[in-house]
XYZ file of C-alpha atoms in Angstrom:
495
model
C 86.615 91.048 112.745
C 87.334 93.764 109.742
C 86.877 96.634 109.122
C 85.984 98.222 106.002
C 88.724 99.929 104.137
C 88.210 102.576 101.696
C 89.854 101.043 98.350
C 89.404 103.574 95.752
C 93.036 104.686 95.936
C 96.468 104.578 94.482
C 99.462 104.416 96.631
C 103.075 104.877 96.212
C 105.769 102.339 97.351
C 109.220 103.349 97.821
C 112.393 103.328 99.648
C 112.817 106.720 100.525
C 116.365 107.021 99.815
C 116.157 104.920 96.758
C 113.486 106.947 95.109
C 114.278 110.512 96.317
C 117.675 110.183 96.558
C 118.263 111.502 99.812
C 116.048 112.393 102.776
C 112.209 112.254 103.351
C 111.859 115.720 102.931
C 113.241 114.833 99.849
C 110.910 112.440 98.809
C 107.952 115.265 100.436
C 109.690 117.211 97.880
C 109.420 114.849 94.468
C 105.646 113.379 96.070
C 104.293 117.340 96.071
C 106.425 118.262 92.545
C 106.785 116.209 89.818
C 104.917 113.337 91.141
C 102.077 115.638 92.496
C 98.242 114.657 91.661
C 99.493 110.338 91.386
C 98.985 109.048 94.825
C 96.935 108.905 97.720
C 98.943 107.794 99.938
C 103.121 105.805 100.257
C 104.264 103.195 101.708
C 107.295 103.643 102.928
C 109.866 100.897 103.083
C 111.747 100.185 105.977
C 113.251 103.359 107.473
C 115.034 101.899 110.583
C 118.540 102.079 111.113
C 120.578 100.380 109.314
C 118.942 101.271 105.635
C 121.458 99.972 104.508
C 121.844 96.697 106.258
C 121.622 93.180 105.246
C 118.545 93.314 104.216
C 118.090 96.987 103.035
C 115.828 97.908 106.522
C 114.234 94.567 107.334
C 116.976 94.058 109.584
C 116.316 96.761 112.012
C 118.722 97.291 114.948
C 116.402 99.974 116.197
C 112.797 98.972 114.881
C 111.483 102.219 116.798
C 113.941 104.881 114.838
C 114.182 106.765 112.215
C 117.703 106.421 110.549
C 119.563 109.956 110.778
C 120.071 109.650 107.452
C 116.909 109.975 106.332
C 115.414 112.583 108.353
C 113.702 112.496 111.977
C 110.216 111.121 112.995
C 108.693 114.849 112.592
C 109.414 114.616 108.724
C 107.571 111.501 109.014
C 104.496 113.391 110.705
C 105.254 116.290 108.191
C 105.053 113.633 105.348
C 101.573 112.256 106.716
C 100.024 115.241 107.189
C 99.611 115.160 103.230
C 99.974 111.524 102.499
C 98.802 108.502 104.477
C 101.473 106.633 105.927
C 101.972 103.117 105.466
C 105.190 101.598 107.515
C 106.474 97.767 107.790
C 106.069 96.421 111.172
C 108.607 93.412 110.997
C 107.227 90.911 113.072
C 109.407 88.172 112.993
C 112.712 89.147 113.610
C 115.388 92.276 114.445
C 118.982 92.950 113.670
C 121.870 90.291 114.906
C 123.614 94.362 115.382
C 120.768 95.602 117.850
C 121.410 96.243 121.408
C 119.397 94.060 122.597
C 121.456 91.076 120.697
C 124.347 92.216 121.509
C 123.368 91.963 125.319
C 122.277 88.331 124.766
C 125.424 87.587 123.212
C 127.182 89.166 126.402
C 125.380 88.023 128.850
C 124.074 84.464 127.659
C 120.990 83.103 129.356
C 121.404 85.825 132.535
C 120.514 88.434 129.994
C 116.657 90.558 130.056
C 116.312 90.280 126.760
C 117.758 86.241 126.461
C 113.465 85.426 126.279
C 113.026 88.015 123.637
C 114.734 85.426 121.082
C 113.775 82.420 119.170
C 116.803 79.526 120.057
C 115.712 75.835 118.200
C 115.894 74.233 121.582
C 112.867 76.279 122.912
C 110.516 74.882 120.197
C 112.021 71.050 120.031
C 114.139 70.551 122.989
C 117.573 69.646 123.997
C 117.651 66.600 121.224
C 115.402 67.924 118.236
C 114.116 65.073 116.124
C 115.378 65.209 112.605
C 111.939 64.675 111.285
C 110.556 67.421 112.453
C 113.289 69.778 111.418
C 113.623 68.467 107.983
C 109.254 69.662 108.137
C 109.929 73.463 109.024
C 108.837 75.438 105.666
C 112.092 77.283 103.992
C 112.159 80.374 102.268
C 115.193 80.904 101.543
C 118.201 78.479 100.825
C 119.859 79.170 103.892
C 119.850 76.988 107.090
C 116.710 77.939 109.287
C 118.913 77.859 112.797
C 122.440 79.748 112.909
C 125.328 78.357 115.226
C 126.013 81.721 116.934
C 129.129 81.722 119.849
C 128.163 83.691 122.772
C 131.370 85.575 125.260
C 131.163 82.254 127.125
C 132.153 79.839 124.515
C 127.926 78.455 124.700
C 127.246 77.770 121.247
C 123.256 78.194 120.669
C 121.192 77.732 117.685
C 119.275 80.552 117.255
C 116.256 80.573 115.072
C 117.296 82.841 111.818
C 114.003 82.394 109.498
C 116.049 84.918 106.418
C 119.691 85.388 107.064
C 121.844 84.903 109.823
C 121.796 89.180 110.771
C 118.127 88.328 111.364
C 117.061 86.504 114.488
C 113.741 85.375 115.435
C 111.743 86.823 117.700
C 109.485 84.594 120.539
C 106.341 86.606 119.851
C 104.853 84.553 122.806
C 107.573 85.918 125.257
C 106.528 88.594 127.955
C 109.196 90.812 126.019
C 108.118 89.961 122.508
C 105.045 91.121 123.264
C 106.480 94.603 124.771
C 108.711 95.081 121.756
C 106.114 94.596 119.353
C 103.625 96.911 121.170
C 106.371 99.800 121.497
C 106.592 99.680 117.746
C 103.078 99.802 117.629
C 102.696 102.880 119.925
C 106.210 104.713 118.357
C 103.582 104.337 114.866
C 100.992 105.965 116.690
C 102.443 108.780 118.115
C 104.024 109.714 114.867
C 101.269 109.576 112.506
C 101.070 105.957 110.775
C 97.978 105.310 109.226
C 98.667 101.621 108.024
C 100.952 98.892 109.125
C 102.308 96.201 107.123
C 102.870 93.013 108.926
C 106.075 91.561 107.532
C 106.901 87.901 107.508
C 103.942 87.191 109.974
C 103.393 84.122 108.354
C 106.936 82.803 110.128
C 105.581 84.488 113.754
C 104.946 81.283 115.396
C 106.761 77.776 115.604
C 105.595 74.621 116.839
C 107.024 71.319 117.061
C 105.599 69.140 115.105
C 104.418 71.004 111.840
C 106.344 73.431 109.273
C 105.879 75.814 110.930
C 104.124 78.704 108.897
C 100.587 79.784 108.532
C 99.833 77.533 111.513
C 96.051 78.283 113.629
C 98.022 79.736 116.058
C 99.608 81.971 113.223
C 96.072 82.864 112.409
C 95.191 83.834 115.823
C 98.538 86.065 116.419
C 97.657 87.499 112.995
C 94.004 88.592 114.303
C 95.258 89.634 117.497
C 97.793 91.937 116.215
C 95.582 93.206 114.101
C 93.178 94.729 117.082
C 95.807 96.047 118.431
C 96.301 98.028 115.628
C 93.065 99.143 114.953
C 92.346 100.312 118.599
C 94.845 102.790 118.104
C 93.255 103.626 114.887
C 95.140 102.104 112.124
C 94.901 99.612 109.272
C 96.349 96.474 108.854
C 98.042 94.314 105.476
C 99.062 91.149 106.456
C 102.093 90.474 103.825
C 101.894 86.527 103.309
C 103.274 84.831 100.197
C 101.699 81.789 99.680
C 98.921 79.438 98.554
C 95.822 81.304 96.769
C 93.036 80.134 99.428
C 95.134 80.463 102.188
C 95.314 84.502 101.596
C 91.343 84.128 100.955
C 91.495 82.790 104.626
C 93.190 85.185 106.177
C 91.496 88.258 104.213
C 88.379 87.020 106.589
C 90.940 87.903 109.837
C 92.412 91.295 108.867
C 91.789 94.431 106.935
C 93.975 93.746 104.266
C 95.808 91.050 102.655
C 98.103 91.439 99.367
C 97.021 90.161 96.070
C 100.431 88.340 95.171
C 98.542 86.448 92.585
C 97.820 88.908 90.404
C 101.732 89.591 89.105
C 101.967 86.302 87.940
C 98.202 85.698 86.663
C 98.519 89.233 84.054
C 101.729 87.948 83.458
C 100.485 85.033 82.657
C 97.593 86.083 80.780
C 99.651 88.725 78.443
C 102.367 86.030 77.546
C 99.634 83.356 76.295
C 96.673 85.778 75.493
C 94.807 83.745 77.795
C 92.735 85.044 80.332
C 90.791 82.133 81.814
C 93.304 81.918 84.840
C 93.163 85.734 85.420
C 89.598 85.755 85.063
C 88.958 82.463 87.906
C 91.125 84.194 90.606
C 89.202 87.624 90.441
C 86.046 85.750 90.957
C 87.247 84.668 94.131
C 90.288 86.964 95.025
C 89.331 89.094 98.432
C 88.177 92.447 97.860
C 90.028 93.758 100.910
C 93.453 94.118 99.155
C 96.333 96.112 98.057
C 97.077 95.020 94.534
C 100.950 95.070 93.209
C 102.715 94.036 89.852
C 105.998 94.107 91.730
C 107.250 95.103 94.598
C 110.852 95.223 96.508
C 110.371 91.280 96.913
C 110.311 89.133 93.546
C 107.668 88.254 91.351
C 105.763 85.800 93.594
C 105.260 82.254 91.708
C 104.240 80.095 95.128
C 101.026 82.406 95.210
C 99.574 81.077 91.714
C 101.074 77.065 92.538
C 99.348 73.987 94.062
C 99.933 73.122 97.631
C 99.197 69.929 99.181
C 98.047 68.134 95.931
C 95.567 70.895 96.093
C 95.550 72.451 92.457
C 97.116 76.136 92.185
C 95.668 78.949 89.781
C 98.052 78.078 87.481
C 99.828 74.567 86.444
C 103.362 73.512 87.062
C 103.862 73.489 83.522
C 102.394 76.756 83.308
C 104.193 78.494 86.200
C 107.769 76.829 84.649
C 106.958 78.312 81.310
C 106.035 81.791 82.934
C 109.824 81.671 84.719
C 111.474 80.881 81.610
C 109.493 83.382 79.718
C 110.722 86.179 82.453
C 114.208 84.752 82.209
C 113.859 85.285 78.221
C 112.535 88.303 77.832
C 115.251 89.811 80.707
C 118.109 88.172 78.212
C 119.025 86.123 81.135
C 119.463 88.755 83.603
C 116.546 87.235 85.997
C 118.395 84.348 86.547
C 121.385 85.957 87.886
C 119.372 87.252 90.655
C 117.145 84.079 91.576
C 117.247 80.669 93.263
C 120.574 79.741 94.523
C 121.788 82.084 91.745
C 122.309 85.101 94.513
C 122.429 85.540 98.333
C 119.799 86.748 100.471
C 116.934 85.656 97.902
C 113.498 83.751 98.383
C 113.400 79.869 96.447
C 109.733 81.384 95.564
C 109.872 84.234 93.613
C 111.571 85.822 90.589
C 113.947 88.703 91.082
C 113.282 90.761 88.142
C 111.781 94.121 87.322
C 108.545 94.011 85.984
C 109.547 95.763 82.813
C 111.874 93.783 81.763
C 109.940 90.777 82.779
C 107.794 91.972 79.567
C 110.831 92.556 77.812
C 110.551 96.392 78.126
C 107.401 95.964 75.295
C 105.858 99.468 76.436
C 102.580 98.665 74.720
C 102.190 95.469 77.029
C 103.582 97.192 80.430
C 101.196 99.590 80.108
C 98.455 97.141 79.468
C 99.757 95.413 82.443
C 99.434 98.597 84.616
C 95.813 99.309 83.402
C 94.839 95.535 84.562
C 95.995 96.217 87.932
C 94.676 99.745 88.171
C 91.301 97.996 87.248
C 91.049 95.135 89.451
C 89.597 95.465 92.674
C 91.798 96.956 96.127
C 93.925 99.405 97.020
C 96.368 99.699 93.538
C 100.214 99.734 95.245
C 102.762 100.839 92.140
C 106.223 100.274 93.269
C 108.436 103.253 92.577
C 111.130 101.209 90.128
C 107.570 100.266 88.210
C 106.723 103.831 88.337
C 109.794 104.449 86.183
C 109.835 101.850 84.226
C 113.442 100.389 85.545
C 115.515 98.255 83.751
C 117.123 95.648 85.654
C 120.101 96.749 87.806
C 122.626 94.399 87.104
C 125.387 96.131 88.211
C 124.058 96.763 91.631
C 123.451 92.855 91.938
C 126.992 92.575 91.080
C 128.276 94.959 93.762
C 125.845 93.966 96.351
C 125.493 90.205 95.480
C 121.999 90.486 96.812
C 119.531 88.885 94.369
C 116.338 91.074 94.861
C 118.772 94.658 94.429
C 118.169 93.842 90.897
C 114.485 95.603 91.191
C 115.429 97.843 94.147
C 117.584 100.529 91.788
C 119.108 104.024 93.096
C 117.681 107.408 91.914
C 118.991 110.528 91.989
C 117.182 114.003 91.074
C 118.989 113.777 87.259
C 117.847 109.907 86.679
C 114.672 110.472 87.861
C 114.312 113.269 85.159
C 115.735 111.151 82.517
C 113.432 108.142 83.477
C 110.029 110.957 83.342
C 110.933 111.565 79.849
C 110.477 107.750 79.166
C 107.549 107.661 76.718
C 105.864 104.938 78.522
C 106.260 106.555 81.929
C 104.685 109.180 80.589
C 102.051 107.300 79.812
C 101.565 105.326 82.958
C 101.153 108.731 84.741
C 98.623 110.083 81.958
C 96.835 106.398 83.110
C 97.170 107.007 86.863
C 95.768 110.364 86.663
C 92.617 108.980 84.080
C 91.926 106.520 86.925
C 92.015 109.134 89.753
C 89.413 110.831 87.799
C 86.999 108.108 87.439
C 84.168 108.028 90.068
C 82.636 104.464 89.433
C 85.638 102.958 91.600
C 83.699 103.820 94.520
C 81.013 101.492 93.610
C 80.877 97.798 92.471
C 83.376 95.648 89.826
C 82.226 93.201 87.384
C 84.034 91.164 84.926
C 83.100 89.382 81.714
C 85.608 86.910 79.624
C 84.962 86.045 75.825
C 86.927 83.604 73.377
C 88.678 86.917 72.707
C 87.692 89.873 75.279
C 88.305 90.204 78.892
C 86.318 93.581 80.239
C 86.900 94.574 83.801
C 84.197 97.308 84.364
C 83.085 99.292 87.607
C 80.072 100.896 88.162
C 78.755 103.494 91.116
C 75.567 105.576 91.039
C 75.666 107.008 87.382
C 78.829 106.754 86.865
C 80.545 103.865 84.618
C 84.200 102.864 83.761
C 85.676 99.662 81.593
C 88.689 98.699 80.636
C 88.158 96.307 77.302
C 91.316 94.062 76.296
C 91.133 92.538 73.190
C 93.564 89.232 73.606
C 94.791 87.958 70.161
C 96.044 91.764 69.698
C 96.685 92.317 73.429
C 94.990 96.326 72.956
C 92.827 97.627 75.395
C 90.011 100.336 75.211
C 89.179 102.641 78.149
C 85.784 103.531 78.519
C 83.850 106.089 81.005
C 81.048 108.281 81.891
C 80.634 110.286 85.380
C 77.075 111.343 86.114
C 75.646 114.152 83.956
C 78.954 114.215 81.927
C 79.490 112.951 78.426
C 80.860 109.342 77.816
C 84.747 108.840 76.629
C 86.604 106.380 74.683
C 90.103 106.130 74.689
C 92.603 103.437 72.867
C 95.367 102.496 75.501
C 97.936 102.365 73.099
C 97.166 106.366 71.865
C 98.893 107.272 75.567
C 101.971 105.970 74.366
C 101.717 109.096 71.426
């Protein structure tokens, strides 16, 4: 069962290091300065040793430490003290580097932890039938089982779900289970106030089927989940995938992502159609955290068909949407997605959201005010924050696809990007939002042949945002109780 979440916020979500340029104190530093009065609470990306890993912190060697060179667990209770924490809880994997791999690889089969990991044998046997491999959903273009060579010459498949530094946990094992609850209790006794289930969807294999977003997946899902909230905390289940299955499993958690919306306002601002937009918010779950973009890719499975069931948008529609992102990032998307770079999901679009709307500041902003309008928790990723361009050259030195939306800041860039005119206006936006009471009440939305008003309304207090789509402007409107109504043109932040 759920729990209701209070979802009149704004949230930060950052890699510390990324953002701050050094440690968490750091980023304490930049949250309580220049960023003060924005957010409610951060979400702080993977701060495990190695940070720097193969897959920037979602290859943990240690998933219950802090690396040293970001700071210590007490910054991270220092930092929560005035900021909710949220922190990934990688479910479905740890580092091919941790110790307890390394003793596996050792020791073989005679090894404590040898139950702790996922080998293709346990889930199909000595002789797996080709069928049923060639069934397992893929994310990525890499094999789903890794030859690895243990001391004793034993070559065993091991069950790598993202990259080959990544191997699968048996969530079902006796120590699975342990591991997953010391990470739960490290969270507790340092201050976490939300967990974000990574890659849960993966959690649990079974011959037979592909393998993802099985019943049994459900069921892990829900029980993880009470786990969680026994010791006080909330959880987001992060699942990319079809529209009705995250309506599904918003009715087994606190929170679920809406990964639908990037695509759907992208959608709706590049053919001034809101129809699509308008469908999924009628039926979207209200427990969410919303995002534009996020350290992943712009998600294009969540908006697609499944099954021969139809999708929120068309295949014809989601293939023009790609190309348009390709287009308006002069080709710089495509470096960075498909086959086109390592380490990348087949499903998404590496690309920063800015440049996905062909750094038009009029229409990121417009973008922004959608999301800060529809109903959840509103997540802005920190490169969004800033308005960052795409970073080839760190895609060229890292040959990682999705480093081309996970940039490096330093104190002088950030300044440089907070003199941006349309960052300026973002946080003008942000702050406008904070101060408007009717988001504790109830949303409502209305679509015309050429208006699409998203409006929210609590006691005597009233907010709207109006977008006119042939033009693609948008009018804010608001009134708290007792005070005098205002109007404001998006656009006129941009001044």
């Amino acid at each position: 069962m759920t729990k209701a979440v209070h979802t009149n916020q704004i949230q930060l979500i950052t890699y510390i290091d990324r953002l701050s340029g050094g440690k968490i104190s750091d980023l304490h530093k930049l949250l309580n300065g220049q960023l003060s009065g924005l957010f409610d609470g951060v979400h702080l990306l993977p701060f495990y040793p190695p940070i720097d890993g193969e897959d920037a912190g979602f290859d943990p060697s240690d998933h219950t430490a802090v690396d040293s060179r970001l700071g210590t667990w007490q910054d991270i209770e220092h930092l929560a003290k005035d900021y909710p924490i949220m922190a990934d809880m990688i479910v479905n994997h740890m580092s091919a580097q941790s110790p307890q791999f390394l003793d596996v690889l050792q020791h073989g089969a005679a090894s404590q932890y040898w139950p702790l990991f996922l080998t293709r044998d346990k889930v199909f046997g000595a002789k797996p039938d080709a069928i049923q491999l060639s069934a397992i959903y893929r994310p990525r273009p890499t094999p789903c089982f890794t030859d690895i060579t243990l001391e004793n010459g034993q070559i065993v498949p091991f069950w790598t779900t993202f990259t080959a530094n990544q191997i699968d946990i048996d969530v079902n094992s006796e120590p699975g289970k342990a591991y997953l609850q010391a990470i739960l209790q490290r969270f507790t006794d340092h201050g976490v106030k939300y967990i974000r289930l990574d890659a849960a969807g993966y959690a649990i294999k079974k011959a037979g089927t592909n393998c993802f977003m099985l019943p049994e997946t459900f069921d892990f899902i829900a029980q993880l989940s009470e786990h969680a909230q026994a010791r006080g905390m909330t959880c987001l289940v992060e699942i990319h995938g079809y529209h009705k299955t995250q309506i599904e499993i918003a009715k087994r958690c606190d929170m679920v992502y809406d990964f639908a919306l990037p695509p759907l306002v992208l959608h709706t601002l590049f053919t001034r159609n809101a129809k699509a937009l308008k469908t999924w918010l009628d039926i979207a779950p209200r427990n969410c955290i919303t995002v534009l973009d996020t350290h992943d890719g712009i998600g294009i499975v969540d908006a697609a068909d499944h099954n021969g069931e139809p999708g929120l948008l068309t295949d014809p529609e989601l293939d023009a949407l790609v190309e348009k992102i390709h287009q308006n990032s002069k080709g710089s998307s495509k470096l960075a997605t498909g086959n086109a770079a390592n380490n990348v999901d087949l499903y998404q679009v590496n690309c920063s959201f800015y440049d996905a709307l062909g750094q038009n500041d009029g229409e990121y902003l417009l973008a922004r005010a959608i999301q800060l309008f529809c109903p959840g928790i509103s997540q802005i990723y920190y490169a969004g924050l800033l308005a960052a361009e795409n970073d080839v050259a760190l895609l060229q030195r890292t040959g990682v696809g999705r480093d081309i939306n996970r940039p490096y800041f330093n104190q002088d860039t950030i300044n440089q990007a907070l003199q941006k005119p349309v960052v300026k206006a973002l946080l003008k936006l942000i702050k406008l939002r904070h101060n408007m009471q009717a988001f504790n009440g109830s949303f409502s939305h209305t679509l015309s042949d050429n208006t699409y008003q998203l409006s929210w309304q609590h006691l005597g207090h009233t907010a709207s945002l109006t977008l006119t789509l042939d033009s693609l402007t948008a009018a804010l409107a608001w009134q708290n109780e007792g005070e005098a109504a205002e109007l404001l043109q998006l656009h006129s932040l941009l001044a």
